[in-house]
Amino acid sequence: SQQGEEDPQALSIQEGENATMNCSYKTSINNLQWYRQNSGRGLVHLILIRSNEREKHSGRLRVTLDTSKKSSSLLITASRAADTASYFCATDENNAGNMLTFGGGTRLMVKP
Amino acid sequence: EAEVAQSPRYKITEKSQAVAFWCDPISGHATLYWYRQILGQGPELLVQFQDESVVDDSQLPKDRFSAERLKGVDSTLKIQPAELGDSAMYLCASSLALEETQYFGPGTRLLVL
């Protein structure tokens, strides 16, 4: 079963614009992670935010976490055509031993 | 940069046949995971190994699926017999230890006819 739900399911923007994706989850977590998947390929780890953190940055990525609302957002600034991919949030639930539960993903298309 | 290796990359089989997928984790990674990803959905964990021991296989359909990691290094996932609904991407991931970042392989795309 999938814990997370991503919103929107699909997003289309122009190169240079910012892209925001949201993730909601249901249970208490140790951390939340974001992954990128290019079409038909494996997943690439982007960023991990722990339950005691509220915001984290990595290059053009900004992730926020609100544990009271059980939600997270991923912001990609100054998007590029190469950012076109599916983005998944995954939660590491308390006492789950690093077993990740993935959401359904947001399919991002960045038009040149 | 070290990567998780998987083979084959693509597999087409007929229903009721047996299929097997292989995964070689990043050297030194003690934890290995098998996920199944149906088209348009996120990955779902099937089984997790810590060295050669199964940590969790609660989502593995044990009537037809089996997984092993005999020497605590590479791993094999088998389906026998395959069913139409098994068509999916099978992803392997590894991490240095529990609660460490998981690194994914390129996956094996299975089509059951």
PDB file of C-alpha atoms in Angstrom:
ATOM      1  CA  SER A   1       0.000   0.000   0.000  1.00  0.00           C
ATOM      2  CA  GLN A   2       1.167   3.536  -0.658  1.00  0.00           C
ATOM      3  CA  GLN A   3       1.238   5.980   2.209  1.00  0.00           C
ATOM      4  CA  GLY A   4       1.954   9.184   0.365  1.00  0.00           C
ATOM      5  CA  GLU A   5      -0.130  11.089  -2.087  1.00  0.00           C
ATOM      6  CA  GLU A   6       1.502  13.556  -4.409  1.00  0.00           C
ATOM      7  CA  ASP A   7      -0.198  16.608  -5.744  1.00  0.00           C
ATOM      8  CA  PRO A   8      -0.459  17.431  -8.559  1.00  0.00           C
ATOM      9  CA  GLN A   9      -0.271  14.132 -10.411  1.00  0.00           C
ATOM     10  CA  ALA A  10       1.068  15.959 -13.458  1.00  0.00           C
ATOM     11  CA  LEU A  11       2.637  19.375 -13.943  1.00  0.00           C
ATOM     12  CA  SER A  12       3.713  21.140 -17.122  1.00  0.00           C
ATOM     13  CA  ILE A  13       5.769  24.341 -16.981  1.00  0.00           C
ATOM     14  CA  GLN A  14       8.100  26.405 -19.126  1.00  0.00           C
ATOM     15  CA  GLU A  15      11.854  26.318 -18.695  1.00  0.00           C
ATOM     16  CA  GLY A  16      12.955  28.872 -16.118  1.00  0.00           C
ATOM     17  CA  GLU A  17       9.771  28.653 -14.066  1.00  0.00           C
ATOM     18  CA  ASN A  18       9.599  27.145 -10.594  1.00  0.00           C
ATOM     19  CA  ALA A  19       7.921  23.794  -9.990  1.00  0.00           C
ATOM     20  CA  THR A  20       6.252  22.906  -6.699  1.00  0.00           C
ATOM     21  CA  MET A  21       5.136  19.403  -5.796  1.00  0.00           C
ATOM     22  CA  ASN A  22       3.356  18.412  -2.615  1.00  0.00           C
ATOM     23  CA  CYS A  23       3.239  15.175  -0.669  1.00  0.00           C
ATOM     24  CA  SER A  24       0.906  14.134   2.115  1.00  0.00           C
ATOM     25  CA  TYR A  25       1.323  11.091   4.328  1.00  0.00           C
ATOM     26  CA  LYS A  26      -0.567   9.337   7.092  1.00  0.00           C
ATOM     27  CA  THR A  27       1.661   8.054   9.884  1.00  0.00           C
ATOM     28  CA  SER A  28       4.517   9.291  12.070  1.00  0.00           C
ATOM     29  CA  ILE A  29       7.839   9.244  10.276  1.00  0.00           C
ATOM     30  CA  ASN A  30      11.581   9.254  10.920  1.00  0.00           C
ATOM     31  CA  ASN A  31      12.294  11.054   7.676  1.00  0.00           C
ATOM     32  CA  LEU A  32      10.874  11.882   4.275  1.00  0.00           C
ATOM     33  CA  GLN A  33      12.812  11.537   1.060  1.00  0.00           C
ATOM     34  CA  TRP A  34      12.339  12.754  -2.485  1.00  0.00           C
ATOM     35  CA  TYR A  35      13.407  10.737  -5.519  1.00  0.00           C
ATOM     36  CA  ARG A  36      13.478  11.456  -9.254  1.00  0.00           C
ATOM     37  CA  GLN A  37      12.797   8.871 -11.939  1.00  0.00           C
ATOM     38  CA  ASN A  38      13.436   9.448 -15.597  1.00  0.00           C
ATOM     39  CA  SER A  39      11.155   7.525 -17.931  1.00  0.00           C
ATOM     40  CA  GLY A  40      11.684   3.784 -17.594  1.00  0.00           C
ATOM     41  CA  ARG A  41      14.741   4.138 -15.402  1.00  0.00           C
ATOM     42  CA  GLY A  42      15.694   3.612 -11.756  1.00  0.00           C
ATOM     43  CA  LEU A  43      15.170   6.144  -9.011  1.00  0.00           C
ATOM     44  CA  VAL A  44      17.726   8.771  -8.041  1.00  0.00           C
ATOM     45  CA  HIS A  45      17.821  10.033  -4.471  1.00  0.00           C
ATOM     46  CA  LEU A  46      17.448  13.813  -4.302  1.00  0.00           C
ATOM     47  CA  ILE A  47      17.145  14.862  -0.702  1.00  0.00           C
ATOM     48  CA  LEU A  48      16.269  13.581   2.777  1.00  0.00           C
ATOM     49  CA  ILE A  49      14.608  15.662   5.468  1.00  0.00           C
ATOM     50  CA  ARG A  50      14.366  14.347   9.013  1.00  0.00           C
ATOM     51  CA  SER A  51      11.288  14.657  11.172  1.00  0.00           C
ATOM     52  CA  ASN A  52      12.924  17.318  13.356  1.00  0.00           C
ATOM     53  CA  GLU A  53      13.816  19.493  10.363  1.00  0.00           C
ATOM     54  CA  ARG A  54      11.493  21.992   8.727  1.00  0.00           C
ATOM     55  CA  GLU A  55      13.381  23.018   5.603  1.00  0.00           C
ATOM     56  CA  LYS A  56      16.330  21.806   3.609  1.00  0.00           C
ATOM     57  CA  HIS A  57      18.123  23.021   0.503  1.00  0.00           C
ATOM     58  CA  SER A  58      20.237  21.268  -2.103  1.00  0.00           C
ATOM     59  CA  GLY A  59      21.223  23.283  -5.159  1.00  0.00           C
ATOM     60  CA  ARG A  60      17.996  24.289  -6.922  1.00  0.00           C
ATOM     61  CA  LEU A  61      15.910  22.091  -4.642  1.00  0.00           C
ATOM     62  CA  ARG A  62      14.084  23.235  -1.530  1.00  0.00           C
ATOM     63  CA  VAL A  63      12.155  20.799   0.620  1.00  0.00           C
ATOM     64  CA  THR A  64       9.855  21.673   3.487  1.00  0.00           C
ATOM     65  CA  LEU A  65       8.296  19.374   6.041  1.00  0.00           C
ATOM     66  CA  ASP A  66       5.304  20.072   8.261  1.00  0.00           C
ATOM     67  CA  THR A  67       4.847  17.118  10.593  1.00  0.00           C
ATOM     68  CA  SER A  68       1.745  18.639  12.170  1.00  0.00           C
ATOM     69  CA  LYS A  69       0.023  18.590   8.788  1.00  0.00           C
ATOM     70  CA  LYS A  70       1.841  15.432   7.658  1.00  0.00           C
ATOM     71  CA  SER A  71       2.900  17.115   4.461  1.00  0.00           C
ATOM     72  CA  SER A  72       6.003  18.038   2.499  1.00  0.00           C
ATOM     73  CA  SER A  73       6.746  20.104  -0.544  1.00  0.00           C
ATOM     74  CA  LEU A  74       9.522  19.992  -3.125  1.00  0.00           C
ATOM     75  CA  LEU A  75      10.372  23.200  -4.947  1.00  0.00           C
ATOM     76  CA  ILE A  76      12.584  23.154  -8.027  1.00  0.00           C
ATOM     77  CA  THR A  77      13.700  26.652  -8.916  1.00  0.00           C
ATOM     78  CA  ALA A  78      14.687  27.863 -12.384  1.00  0.00           C
ATOM     79  CA  SER A  79      13.596  24.595 -13.970  1.00  0.00           C
ATOM     80  CA  ARG A  80      15.389  23.091 -16.961  1.00  0.00           C
ATOM     81  CA  ALA A  81      14.221  20.720 -19.661  1.00  0.00           C
ATOM     82  CA  ALA A  82      16.464  18.091 -18.053  1.00  0.00           C
ATOM     83  CA  ASP A  83      14.300  18.247 -14.915  1.00  0.00           C
ATOM     84  CA  THR A  84      11.530  16.490 -16.856  1.00  0.00           C
ATOM     85  CA  ALA A  85      10.883  13.324 -14.855  1.00  0.00           C
ATOM     86  CA  SER A  86       8.598  11.773 -12.253  1.00  0.00           C
ATOM     87  CA  TYR A  87       9.173  12.851  -8.672  1.00  0.00           C
ATOM     88  CA  PHE A  88       8.270  10.611  -5.733  1.00  0.00           C
ATOM     89  CA  CYS A  89       8.156  11.243  -2.030  1.00  0.00           C
ATOM     90  CA  ALA A  90       8.932   8.321   0.246  1.00  0.00           C
ATOM     91  CA  THR A  91       8.448   8.090   3.978  1.00  0.00           C
ATOM     92  CA  ASP A  92      10.490   6.133   6.461  1.00  0.00           C
ATOM     93  CA  GLU A  93       7.921   5.347   9.120  1.00  0.00           C
ATOM     94  CA  ASN A  94       8.737   5.081  12.814  1.00  0.00           C
ATOM     95  CA  ASN A  95       9.871   1.572  13.762  1.00  0.00           C
ATOM     96  CA  ALA A  96       9.798   0.454  10.133  1.00  0.00           C
ATOM     97  CA  GLY A  97      13.522  -0.263   9.800  1.00  0.00           C
ATOM     98  CA  ASN A  98      14.241   1.960   6.782  1.00  0.00           C
ATOM     99  CA  MET A  99      11.423   0.450   4.754  1.00  0.00           C
ATOM    100  CA  LEU A 100      10.291   3.257   2.478  1.00  0.00           C
ATOM    101  CA  THR A 101       6.679   3.816   1.490  1.00  0.00           C
ATOM    102  CA  PHE A 102       6.371   5.709  -1.776  1.00  0.00           C
ATOM    103  CA  GLY A 103       3.650   7.972  -3.056  1.00  0.00           C
ATOM    104  CA  GLY A 104       2.195   7.806  -6.545  1.00  0.00           C
ATOM    105  CA  GLY A 105       4.464  10.496  -7.960  1.00  0.00           C
ATOM    106  CA  THR A 106       4.185  13.794  -9.800  1.00  0.00           C
ATOM    107  CA  ARG A 107       5.006  13.748 -13.504  1.00  0.00           C
ATOM    108  CA  LEU A 108       6.816  16.982 -14.330  1.00  0.00           C
ATOM    109  CA  MET A 109       7.298  18.208 -17.867  1.00  0.00           C
ATOM    110  CA  VAL A 110       9.519  21.216 -18.456  1.00  0.00           C
ATOM    111  CA  LYS A 111       9.099  22.677 -21.922  1.00  0.00           C
ATOM    112  CA  PRO A 112      12.126  24.325 -23.512  1.00  0.00           C
TER     113      PRO A 112
ATOM    114  CA  GLU B   1      30.741   6.023  -8.988  1.00  0.00           C
ATOM    115  CA  ALA B   2      29.530   2.629  -7.709  1.00  0.00           C
ATOM    116  CA  GLU B   3      26.094   1.562  -8.886  1.00  0.00           C
ATOM    117  CA  VAL B   4      23.551  -1.148  -8.239  1.00  0.00           C
ATOM    118  CA  ALA B   5      23.538  -3.611 -11.133  1.00  0.00           C
ATOM    119  CA  GLN B   6      20.466  -5.487 -12.311  1.00  0.00           C
ATOM    120  CA  SER B   7      19.892  -8.013 -15.056  1.00  0.00           C
ATOM    121  CA  PRO B   8      18.219  -8.559 -17.332  1.00  0.00           C
ATOM    122  CA  ARG B   9      17.022  -5.055 -18.164  1.00  0.00           C
ATOM    123  CA  TYR B  10      13.998  -6.387 -20.032  1.00  0.00           C
ATOM    124  CA  LYS B  11      12.186  -9.707 -19.865  1.00  0.00           C
ATOM    125  CA  ILE B  12       9.216 -10.960 -21.851  1.00  0.00           C
ATOM    126  CA  THR B  13       7.658 -14.223 -20.767  1.00  0.00           C
ATOM    127  CA  GLU B  14       4.434 -16.122 -21.109  1.00  0.00           C
ATOM    128  CA  LYS B  15       2.135 -16.662 -18.166  1.00  0.00           C
ATOM    129  CA  SER B  16       2.834 -19.781 -16.113  1.00  0.00           C
ATOM    130  CA  GLN B  17       6.544 -19.600 -16.959  1.00  0.00           C
ATOM    131  CA  ALA B  18       9.262 -19.009 -14.370  1.00  0.00           C
ATOM    132  CA  VAL B  19      11.362 -15.840 -14.377  1.00  0.00           C
ATOM    133  CA  ALA B  20      14.341 -14.730 -12.314  1.00  0.00           C
ATOM    134  CA  PHE B  21      15.928 -11.346 -11.766  1.00  0.00           C
ATOM    135  CA  TRP B  22      19.404 -10.675 -10.435  1.00  0.00           C
ATOM    136  CA  CYS B  23      20.741  -7.772  -8.408  1.00  0.00           C
ATOM    137  CA  ASP B  24      24.291  -6.890  -7.387  1.00  0.00           C
ATOM    138  CA  PRO B  25      24.302  -4.131  -4.751  1.00  0.00           C
ATOM    139  CA  ILE B  26      26.960  -1.523  -4.225  1.00  0.00           C
ATOM    140  CA  SER B  27      29.995  -3.139  -2.662  1.00  0.00           C
ATOM    141  CA  GLY B  28      29.830  -3.074   1.109  1.00  0.00           C
ATOM    142  CA  HIS B  29      26.112  -2.365   1.310  1.00  0.00           C
ATOM    143  CA  ALA B  30      24.593  -4.637   3.920  1.00  0.00           C
ATOM    144  CA  THR B  31      20.945  -3.878   3.203  1.00  0.00           C
ATOM    145  CA  LEU B  32      19.235  -4.870  -0.023  1.00  0.00           C
ATOM    146  CA  TYR B  33      15.666  -4.191  -1.143  1.00  0.00           C
ATOM    147  CA  TRP B  34      13.419  -5.451  -3.932  1.00  0.00           C
ATOM    148  CA  TYR B  35      10.573  -3.207  -5.084  1.00  0.00           C
ATOM    149  CA  ARG B  36       7.838  -3.658  -7.667  1.00  0.00           C
ATOM    150  CA  GLN B  37       6.622  -0.639  -9.609  1.00  0.00           C
ATOM    151  CA  ILE B  38       3.468  -0.895 -11.663  1.00  0.00           C
ATOM    152  CA  LEU B  39       3.294   1.574 -14.541  1.00  0.00           C
ATOM    153  CA  GLY B  40       2.097   4.964 -13.354  1.00  0.00           C
ATOM    154  CA  GLN B  41       2.531   4.180  -9.666  1.00  0.00           C
ATOM    155  CA  GLY B  42       5.238   4.484  -7.047  1.00  0.00           C
ATOM    156  CA  PRO B  43       7.440   1.533  -6.056  1.00  0.00           C
ATOM    157  CA  GLU B  44       6.182  -0.909  -3.448  1.00  0.00           C
ATOM    158  CA  LEU B  45       8.582  -2.829  -1.239  1.00  0.00           C
ATOM    159  CA  LEU B  46       8.517  -6.595  -1.710  1.00  0.00           C
ATOM    160  CA  VAL B  47      11.384  -7.774   0.482  1.00  0.00           C
ATOM    161  CA  GLN B  48      14.248  -6.356   2.532  1.00  0.00           C
ATOM    162  CA  PHE B  49      17.469  -8.160   3.423  1.00  0.00           C
ATOM    163  CA  GLN B  50      20.034  -7.334   6.060  1.00  0.00           C
ATOM    164  CA  ASP B  51      23.101  -9.293   4.958  1.00  0.00           C
ATOM    165  CA  GLU B  52      21.701 -12.746   4.163  1.00  0.00           C
ATOM    166  CA  SER B  53      18.672 -12.496   6.451  1.00  0.00           C
ATOM    167  CA  VAL B  54      15.197 -11.409   5.480  1.00  0.00           C
ATOM    168  CA  VAL B  55      14.146  -8.385   7.538  1.00  0.00           C
ATOM    169  CA  ASP B  56      10.693  -8.024   6.035  1.00  0.00           C
ATOM    170  CA  ASP B  57       8.843  -9.924   3.330  1.00  0.00           C
ATOM    171  CA  SER B  58       5.310  -9.163   4.419  1.00  0.00           C
ATOM    172  CA  GLN B  59       4.381  -7.773   0.978  1.00  0.00           C
ATOM    173  CA  LEU B  60       5.944 -10.625  -0.992  1.00  0.00           C
ATOM    174  CA  PRO B  61       3.315 -12.949  -2.565  1.00  0.00           C
ATOM    175  CA  LYS B  62       4.945 -16.062  -1.224  1.00  0.00           C
ATOM    176  CA  ASP B  63       2.814 -18.484  -3.182  1.00  0.00           C
ATOM    177  CA  ARG B  64       4.672 -17.503  -6.339  1.00  0.00           C
ATOM    178  CA  PHE B  65       7.523 -15.167  -5.394  1.00  0.00           C
ATOM    179  CA  SER B  66      10.785 -16.063  -3.689  1.00  0.00           C
ATOM    180  CA  ALA B  67      13.909 -14.086  -2.930  1.00  0.00           C
ATOM    181  CA  GLU B  68      17.305 -15.081  -1.669  1.00  0.00           C
ATOM    182  CA  ARG B  69      20.607 -13.499  -0.808  1.00  0.00           C
ATOM    183  CA  LEU B  70      22.598 -16.574   0.122  1.00  0.00           C
ATOM    184  CA  LYS B  71      26.027 -15.034   0.737  1.00  0.00           C
ATOM    185  CA  GLY B  72      24.787 -11.639   1.773  1.00  0.00           C
ATOM    186  CA  VAL B  73      25.971  -9.997  -1.428  1.00  0.00           C
ATOM    187  CA  ASP B  74      23.983 -10.405  -4.652  1.00  0.00           C
ATOM    188  CA  SER B  75      20.349 -11.418  -4.696  1.00  0.00           C
ATOM    189  CA  THR B  76      17.841 -13.218  -6.892  1.00  0.00           C
ATOM    190  CA  LEU B  77      14.100 -12.631  -7.109  1.00  0.00           C
ATOM    191  CA  LYS B  78      12.067 -15.412  -8.711  1.00  0.00           C
ATOM    192  CA  ILE B  79       8.477 -15.645  -9.870  1.00  0.00           C
ATOM    193  CA  GLN B  80       6.954 -19.043 -10.579  1.00  0.00           C
ATOM    194  CA  PRO B  81       4.504 -19.197 -12.226  1.00  0.00           C
ATOM    195  CA  ALA B  82       4.283 -15.720 -13.702  1.00  0.00           C
ATOM    196  CA  GLU B  83       0.844 -14.152 -14.066  1.00  0.00           C
ATOM    197  CA  LEU B  84      -0.343 -11.327 -16.321  1.00  0.00           C
ATOM    198  CA  GLY B  85      -0.614  -9.005 -13.315  1.00  0.00           C
ATOM    199  CA  ASP B  86       3.090  -9.412 -12.575  1.00  0.00           C
ATOM    200  CA  SER B  87       3.961  -7.153 -15.517  1.00  0.00           C
ATOM    201  CA  ALA B  88       5.860  -4.298 -13.888  1.00  0.00           C
ATOM    202  CA  MET B  89       9.293  -2.821 -13.252  1.00  0.00           C
ATOM    203  CA  TYR B  90      11.267  -4.688 -10.593  1.00  0.00           C
ATOM    204  CA  LEU B  91      13.720  -2.422  -8.833  1.00  0.00           C
ATOM    205  CA  CYS B  92      16.591  -3.373  -6.570  1.00  0.00           C
ATOM    206  CA  ALA B  93      18.122  -0.945  -4.098  1.00  0.00           C
ATOM    207  CA  SER B  94      20.880  -1.129  -1.533  1.00  0.00           C
ATOM    208  CA  SER B  95      22.021   0.921   1.427  1.00  0.00           C
ATOM    209  CA  LEU B  96      25.100   0.876   3.605  1.00  0.00           C
ATOM    210  CA  ALA B  97      22.975   0.007   6.600  1.00  0.00           C
ATOM    211  CA  LEU B  98      19.489   0.426   7.923  1.00  0.00           C
ATOM    212  CA  GLU B  99      18.370   4.076   8.017  1.00  0.00           C
ATOM    213  CA  GLU B 100      20.872   5.024   5.331  1.00  0.00           C
ATOM    214  CA  THR B 101      20.098   6.385   1.875  1.00  0.00           C
ATOM    215  CA  GLN B 102      18.891   3.771  -0.609  1.00  0.00           C
ATOM    216  CA  TYR B 103      20.521   3.638  -4.042  1.00  0.00           C
ATOM    217  CA  PHE B 104      18.476   2.138  -6.851  1.00  0.00           C
ATOM    218  CA  GLY B 105      19.474   0.061  -9.832  1.00  0.00           C
ATOM    219  CA  PRO B 106      18.078   0.632 -13.346  1.00  0.00           C
ATOM    220  CA  GLY B 107      15.374  -2.006 -12.884  1.00  0.00           C
ATOM    221  CA  THR B 108      14.127  -5.011 -14.830  1.00  0.00           C
ATOM    222  CA  ARG B 109      11.018  -4.408 -16.887  1.00  0.00           C
ATOM    223  CA  LEU B 110       8.889  -7.557 -17.015  1.00  0.00           C
ATOM    224  CA  LEU B 111       6.117  -8.157 -19.517  1.00  0.00           C
ATOM    225  CA  VAL B 112       3.970 -11.252 -19.050  1.00  0.00           C
ATOM    226  CA  LEU B 113       1.952 -12.286 -22.108  1.00  0.00           C
TER     227      LEU B 113
END
